[in-house]
Tab-separated table of C-alpha atoms and ligand atoms in Angstrom:
chain	number	residue	atom	x	y	z
A	1	UNK	CA	-0.164	-0.293	0.007
A	2	UNK	CA	1.014	3.422	-0.739
A	3	UNK	CA	2.596	5.331	1.969
A	4	UNK	CA	0.805	8.491	2.931
A	5	UNK	CA	3.234	11.391	2.914
A	6	UNK	CA	1.028	14.478	3.019
A	7	UNK	CA	-2.281	15.282	4.745
A	8	UNK	CA	-3.865	18.341	6.118
A	9	UNK	CA	-3.417	18.617	9.695
A	10	UNK	CA	-6.361	17.725	12.135
A	11	UNK	CA	-5.998	21.036	13.795
A	12	UNK	CA	-5.694	23.186	10.656
A	13	UNK	CA	-9.017	24.407	9.383
A	14	UNK	CA	-9.494	24.090	5.865
A	15	UNK	CA	-10.288	27.691	5.213
A	16	UNK	CA	-8.168	30.282	2.989
A	17	UNK	CA	-6.024	32.638	5.242
A	18	UNK	CA	-5.713	36.068	4.916
A	19	UNK	CA	-1.863	35.976	5.035
A	20	UNK	CA	0.303	37.613	2.190
A	21	UNK	CA	1.970	35.035	-0.421
A	22	UNK	CA	5.143	34.170	0.924
A	23	UNK	CA	4.031	34.911	4.400
A	24	UNK	CA	5.923	32.613	7.326
A	25	UNK	CA	2.798	32.679	9.578
A	26	UNK	CA	0.688	30.238	7.377
A	27	UNK	CA	3.885	27.637	7.579
A	28	UNK	CA	4.202	28.081	11.440
A	29	UNK	CA	0.491	27.507	12.046
A	30	UNK	CA	0.933	24.353	10.181
A	31	UNK	CA	3.480	23.525	12.093
A	32	UNK	CA	1.624	24.143	15.508
A	33	UNK	CA	-1.264	22.273	14.154
A	34	UNK	CA	1.079	19.195	13.207
A	35	UNK	CA	2.692	18.976	16.684
A	36	UNK	CA	-0.623	19.410	18.373
A	37	UNK	CA	-1.998	16.398	16.414
A	38	UNK	CA	1.430	14.285	16.754
A	39	UNK	CA	1.356	14.991	20.534
A	40	UNK	CA	-2.221	14.269	20.940
A	41	UNK	CA	-3.080	17.320	23.153
A	42	UNK	CA	-5.591	18.610	20.674
A	43	UNK	CA	-8.476	18.399	23.196
A	44	UNK	CA	-6.627	20.067	25.614
A	45	UNK	CA	-4.683	22.831	24.164
A	46	UNK	CA	-5.359	26.607	24.273
A	47	UNK	CA	-3.776	29.254	22.178
A	48	UNK	CA	-3.448	33.037	22.476
A	49	UNK	CA	-3.054	35.115	19.527
A	50	UNK	CA	-1.597	38.577	19.390
A	51	UNK	CA	-2.358	42.062	17.859
A	52	UNK	CA	-0.754	41.554	14.884
A	53	UNK	CA	-1.197	39.659	11.444
A	54	UNK	CA	-2.189	36.631	13.562
A	55	UNK	CA	-4.645	38.069	15.186
A	56	UNK	CA	-7.393	35.979	13.024
A	57	UNK	CA	-5.126	32.588	14.290
A	58	UNK	CA	-8.402	31.659	15.958
A	59	UNK	CA	-9.945	31.311	12.430
A	60	UNK	CA	-7.143	28.787	11.253
A	61	UNK	CA	-6.533	26.779	14.652
A	62	UNK	CA	-8.915	24.515	15.121
A	63	UNK	CA	-8.317	24.050	19.162
A	64	UNK	CA	-9.815	26.559	21.867
A	65	UNK	CA	-8.076	29.800	21.365
A	66	UNK	CA	-8.409	33.290	23.412
A	67	UNK	CA	-7.316	36.631	22.165
A	68	UNK	CA	-5.227	39.261	23.832
A	69	UNK	CA	-4.549	42.811	23.669
A	70	UNK	CA	-1.506	44.258	22.057
A	71	UNK	CA	1.458	42.693	23.984
A	72	UNK	CA	-0.404	40.741	26.679
A	73	UNK	CA	-0.341	37.273	25.380
A	74	UNK	CA	1.725	36.028	27.981
A	75	UNK	CA	-0.154	37.700	30.689
A	76	UNK	CA	-3.187	36.196	29.301
A	77	UNK	CA	-1.928	32.573	28.930
A	78	UNK	CA	-0.261	32.659	32.403
A	79	UNK	CA	-3.950	33.533	33.419
A	80	UNK	CA	-5.316	30.668	31.448
A	81	UNK	CA	-2.725	28.132	32.682
A	82	UNK	CA	-3.092	28.935	36.264
A	83	UNK	CA	-6.741	28.799	36.266
A	84	UNK	CA	-6.486	25.306	33.928
A	85	UNK	CA	-3.152	23.803	34.798
A	86	UNK	CA	-3.828	20.378	32.955
A	87	UNK	CA	-4.164	22.492	29.614
A	88	UNK	CA	-1.360	23.050	27.228
A	89	UNK	CA	-1.255	26.755	26.699
A	90	UNK	CA	0.597	28.807	23.949
A	91	UNK	CA	1.299	32.329	23.264
A	92	UNK	CA	1.463	33.277	19.428
A	93	UNK	CA	3.331	36.665	19.028
A	94	UNK	CA	4.990	38.855	16.486
A	95	UNK	CA	8.023	40.460	17.160
A	96	UNK	CA	6.694	44.162	17.567
A	97	UNK	CA	3.877	42.296	20.327
A	98	UNK	CA	6.402	40.663	22.366
A	99	UNK	CA	9.520	42.664	22.029
A	100	UNK	CA	7.825	46.219	22.095
A	101	UNK	CA	4.837	46.945	23.977
A	102	UNK	CA	5.064	43.385	25.393
A	103	UNK	CA	8.311	43.144	26.386
A	104	UNK	CA	7.839	43.627	30.079
A	105	UNK	CA	4.944	40.926	30.210
A	106	UNK	CA	7.215	38.164	28.442
A	107	UNK	CA	10.067	39.187	30.744
A	108	UNK	CA	8.448	38.566	33.859
A	109	UNK	CA	6.574	35.596	32.654
A	110	UNK	CA	9.589	34.101	31.915
A	111	UNK	CA	11.179	35.017	35.163
A	112	UNK	CA	8.239	33.570	37.344
A	113	UNK	CA	8.769	30.478	35.281
A	114	UNK	CA	5.175	30.102	34.228
A	115	UNK	CA	4.592	26.889	32.618
A	116	UNK	CA	3.712	27.815	29.037
A	117	UNK	CA	5.028	28.100	25.651
A	118	UNK	CA	5.667	31.122	23.550
A	119	UNK	CA	5.875	30.962	19.572
A	120	UNK	CA	7.648	34.195	18.956
A	121	UNK	CA	7.251	35.182	15.064
A	122	UNK	CA	10.226	37.661	14.473
A	123	UNK	CA	9.815	39.168	10.718
A	124	UNK	CA	11.459	42.250	11.867
A	125	UNK	CA	8.906	44.307	11.299
A	126	UNK	CA	5.502	45.764	12.320
A	127	UNK	CA	3.654	43.449	9.566
A	128	UNK	CA	-0.166	44.487	10.074
A	129	UNK	CA	0.323	48.242	10.546
A	130	UNK	CA	2.263	48.785	7.401
A	131	UNK	CA	6.016	47.682	7.920
A	132	UNK	CA	7.049	50.015	10.580
A	133	UNK	CA	10.293	49.474	12.500
A	134	UNK	CA	10.437	47.180	15.235
A	135	UNK	CA	12.538	46.657	18.086
A	136	UNK	CA	14.072	43.569	15.878
A	137	UNK	CA	14.637	45.753	12.871
A	138	UNK	CA	18.110	45.233	11.821
A	139	UNK	CA	20.782	48.352	11.549
A	140	UNK	CA	20.326	49.701	7.899
A	141	UNK	CA	17.074	48.011	7.297
A	142	UNK	CA	14.336	50.182	5.502
A	143	UNK	CA	10.723	50.360	7.141
A	144	UNK	CA	8.075	52.986	6.591
A	145	UNK	CA	9.193	54.793	9.960
A	146	UNK	CA	13.084	54.344	8.837
A	147	UNK	CA	13.070	54.898	5.021
A	148	UNK	CA	16.814	55.748	5.463
A	149	UNK	CA	17.350	52.262	6.921
A	150	UNK	CA	17.483	51.817	11.076
A	151	UNK	CA	20.404	54.105	12.528
A	152	UNK	CA	22.199	52.680	15.333
A	153	UNK	CA	22.673	56.044	16.753
A	154	UNK	CA	19.205	57.387	16.595
A	155	UNK	CA	17.435	53.999	17.182
A	156	UNK	CA	19.555	51.548	19.031
A	157	UNK	CA	20.320	48.198	17.803
A	158	UNK	CA	17.937	45.094	17.440
A	159	UNK	CA	16.577	43.714	20.585
A	160	UNK	CA	17.582	40.339	21.319
A	161	UNK	CA	14.304	39.027	23.374
A	162	UNK	CA	14.827	35.545	23.371
A	163	UNK	CA	18.503	35.948	25.071
A	164	UNK	CA	16.974	38.543	27.570
A	165	UNK	CA	14.237	35.851	28.205
A	166	UNK	CA	16.859	33.183	28.414
A	167	UNK	CA	18.694	35.249	31.375
A	168	UNK	CA	15.739	34.833	33.662
A	169	UNK	CA	15.618	31.551	36.095
A	170	UNK	CA	12.367	30.536	35.040
A	171	UNK	CA	12.997	30.098	31.486
A	172	UNK	CA	14.006	26.218	30.578
A	173	UNK	CA	13.914	26.291	26.890
A	174	UNK	CA	14.699	28.966	24.460
A	175	UNK	CA	15.618	28.141	20.726
A	176	UNK	CA	15.727	30.376	17.354
A	177	UNK	CA	14.595	28.851	14.268
A	178	UNK	CA	13.549	30.118	10.735
A	179	UNK	CA	10.987	28.915	8.351
A	180	UNK	CA	13.140	29.788	5.250
A	181	UNK	CA	14.018	26.723	4.005
A	182	UNK	CA	12.749	23.111	4.072
A	183	UNK	CA	15.927	21.967	6.395
A	184	UNK	CA	14.892	24.960	8.835
A	185	UNK	CA	10.998	24.152	8.828
A	186	UNK	CA	11.837	20.818	10.012
A	187	UNK	CA	14.050	22.242	12.770
A	188	UNK	CA	11.272	24.550	13.646
A	189	UNK	CA	9.146	21.897	13.966
A	190	UNK	CA	11.516	19.931	16.661
A	191	UNK	CA	11.836	22.698	18.350
A	192	UNK	CA	7.973	23.330	18.867
A	193	UNK	CA	7.675	19.530	20.079
A	194	UNK	CA	10.377	20.308	22.428
A	195	UNK	CA	8.728	22.839	23.985
A	196	UNK	CA	5.326	21.907	24.122
A	197	UNK	CA	6.734	18.551	25.787
A	198	UNK	CA	8.613	20.592	28.068
A	199	UNK	CA	5.474	22.267	29.194
A	200	UNK	CA	3.790	18.673	29.280
A	201	UNK	CA	6.534	17.861	32.027
A	202	UNK	CA	5.668	21.101	33.876
A	203	UNK	CA	9.449	22.387	33.668
A	204	UNK	CA	8.624	26.193	32.919
A	205	UNK	CA	8.710	28.598	30.324
A	206	UNK	CA	9.587	27.810	26.947
A	207	UNK	CA	9.733	29.815	23.814
A	208	UNK	CA	10.542	29.296	20.261
A	209	UNK	CA	11.698	32.157	17.957
A	210	UNK	CA	11.109	31.772	14.597
A	211	UNK	CA	12.546	34.013	11.877
A	212	UNK	CA	9.794	34.333	9.282
A	213	UNK	CA	9.486	36.265	6.017
A	214	UNK	CA	7.106	39.179	5.403
A	215	UNK	CA	7.804	39.674	1.734
A	216	UNK	CA	5.223	42.296	1.282
A	217	UNK	CA	6.845	44.917	3.982
A	218	UNK	CA	10.357	43.912	3.190
A	219	UNK	CA	9.393	44.938	-0.564
A	220	UNK	CA	10.794	41.629	-1.934
A	221	UNK	CA	9.616	38.422	-3.774
A	222	UNK	CA	9.337	35.372	-1.341
A	223	UNK	CA	12.096	33.756	-2.789
A	224	UNK	CA	14.760	36.675	-1.952
A	225	UNK	CA	13.034	37.303	1.318
A	226	UNK	CA	14.134	33.720	2.253
A	227	UNK	CA	17.606	34.538	1.083
A	228	UNK	CA	17.574	37.621	3.046
A	229	UNK	CA	16.796	35.735	6.315
A	230	UNK	CA	19.835	33.258	5.667
A	231	UNK	CA	22.043	35.690	4.353
A	232	UNK	CA	21.483	38.782	6.337
A	233	UNK	CA	18.528	38.477	9.446
A	234	UNK	CA	20.440	34.927	10.601
A	235	UNK	CA	23.910	36.589	10.788
A	236	UNK	CA	22.220	39.131	13.692
A	237	UNK	CA	19.705	36.510	14.917
A	238	UNK	CA	21.596	33.189	14.935
A	239	UNK	CA	19.811	30.247	14.575
A	240	UNK	CA	20.595	28.305	17.675
A	241	UNK	CA	19.364	26.846	21.064
A	242	UNK	CA	19.763	29.546	23.713
A	243	UNK	CA	18.649	27.637	26.359
A	244	UNK	CA	17.960	24.124	27.338
A	245	UNK	CA	17.556	22.973	30.825
A	246	UNK	CA	14.954	20.354	29.367
A	247	UNK	CA	17.196	17.496	30.140
A	248	UNK	CA	16.235	16.116	26.934
A	249	UNK	CA	18.385	15.704	23.792
B	1	TPP	C1	-2.096	48.865	22.366
B	1	TPP	C2	-2.266	49.088	20.729
B	1	TPP	N1	-1.264	49.608	20.128
B	1	TPP	C3	-0.763	49.518	18.884
B	1	TPP	C4	-1.654	48.813	18.139
B	1	TPP	C5	-1.563	48.480	16.566
B	1	TPP	N2	-1.201	47.578	16.230
B	1	TPP	C6	-1.559	46.403	15.942
B	1	TPP	S1	-0.713	45.072	15.620
B	1	TPP	C7	0.803	45.901	15.714
B	1	TPP	C8	2.175	45.401	15.598
B	1	TPP	C9	2.422	44.121	14.640
B	1	TPP	O1	3.384	43.681	14.743
B	1	TPP	P1	3.868	42.475	15.020
B	1	TPP	O2	3.804	42.251	16.361
B	1	TPP	O3	5.253	42.360	14.830
B	1	TPP	O4	3.343	41.316	14.279
B	1	TPP	P2	3.379	41.087	12.667
B	1	TPP	O5	1.619	41.654	12.197
B	1	TPP	O6	4.597	41.449	12.089
B	1	TPP	O7	2.953	39.455	12.338
B	1	TPP	C10	0.479	47.448	16.253
B	1	TPP	C11	1.459	48.340	16.562
B	1	TPP	C12	-2.827	47.793	18.910
B	1	TPP	N3	-3.507	46.899	18.282
B	1	TPP	N4	-2.931	48.183	20.327
B	2	SF4	S1	2.212	41.730	6.017
B	2	SF4	FE1	3.907	40.357	6.158
B	2	SF4	S2	3.583	39.258	8.275
B	2	SF4	FE2	1.681	39.952	7.772
B	2	SF4	S3	0.409	38.603	6.521
B	2	SF4	FE3	1.561	39.889	4.934
B	2	SF4	S4	3.787	38.720	4.783
B	2	SF4	FE4	2.798	38.117	6.416
């Protein structure tokens, strides 16, 4: 009998998404849905989408979903997990959401060691609102608020939110990956599995940062966007395990 190598994930709704062609959010939604299915946690998973392009994630992921005000997803996730500790709770956030308005919530959630998982989608801009500079925008990278490129002297440098979260005593597992190539998509899936498993073992705060293309605001083709992640973004945000105290290989 032929081996089935592709199927629609059980927890990904069969609808057309609003994401632009070449956007990374759709790939990441699929990975989250696959992991939920493979770990057989669909009936007890609760997601918390952000304000950002992924604000409608509840229309795509077929698990219980909440919603959070801009930057507050880890705070909302904390509340849900504390009331329902047997659930698997994840926050899904963009870089503007998590590393600008939500910095305080994120760092303190990590520091408290809340047993939740954060999926941090880093596309180096504010996507939904039209491509303004985010804390993660690279020096020299043009954005609508920095048309001549981010200036180190004026704007500071890119903020390493994941490294900051790794410095807290409550964080257990933090890895940075990307979805710009099949190899990196597979690595991202492994990282999401590891983060969810760590939460299932009640180990504390886990976070997967994913470098993700935004061709629309970068004003590049999807192919060039993936190359830019490989050649430029990943040199500033290196793909690596930043912290791993899970005890798992
Ligand atoms: C309190 C508040 N301030 C500002 C906004 C406007 N706003 C909506 S999404 C967003 C940033 C989105 O960028 P990011 O978090 O990087 O996610 P992306 O859209 O790139 O996935 C902003 C500033 C808002 N919704 N609420
Ligand atoms: S604006 Fe960027 S992040 Fe938002 S849907 Fe389009 S490509 Fe994706």
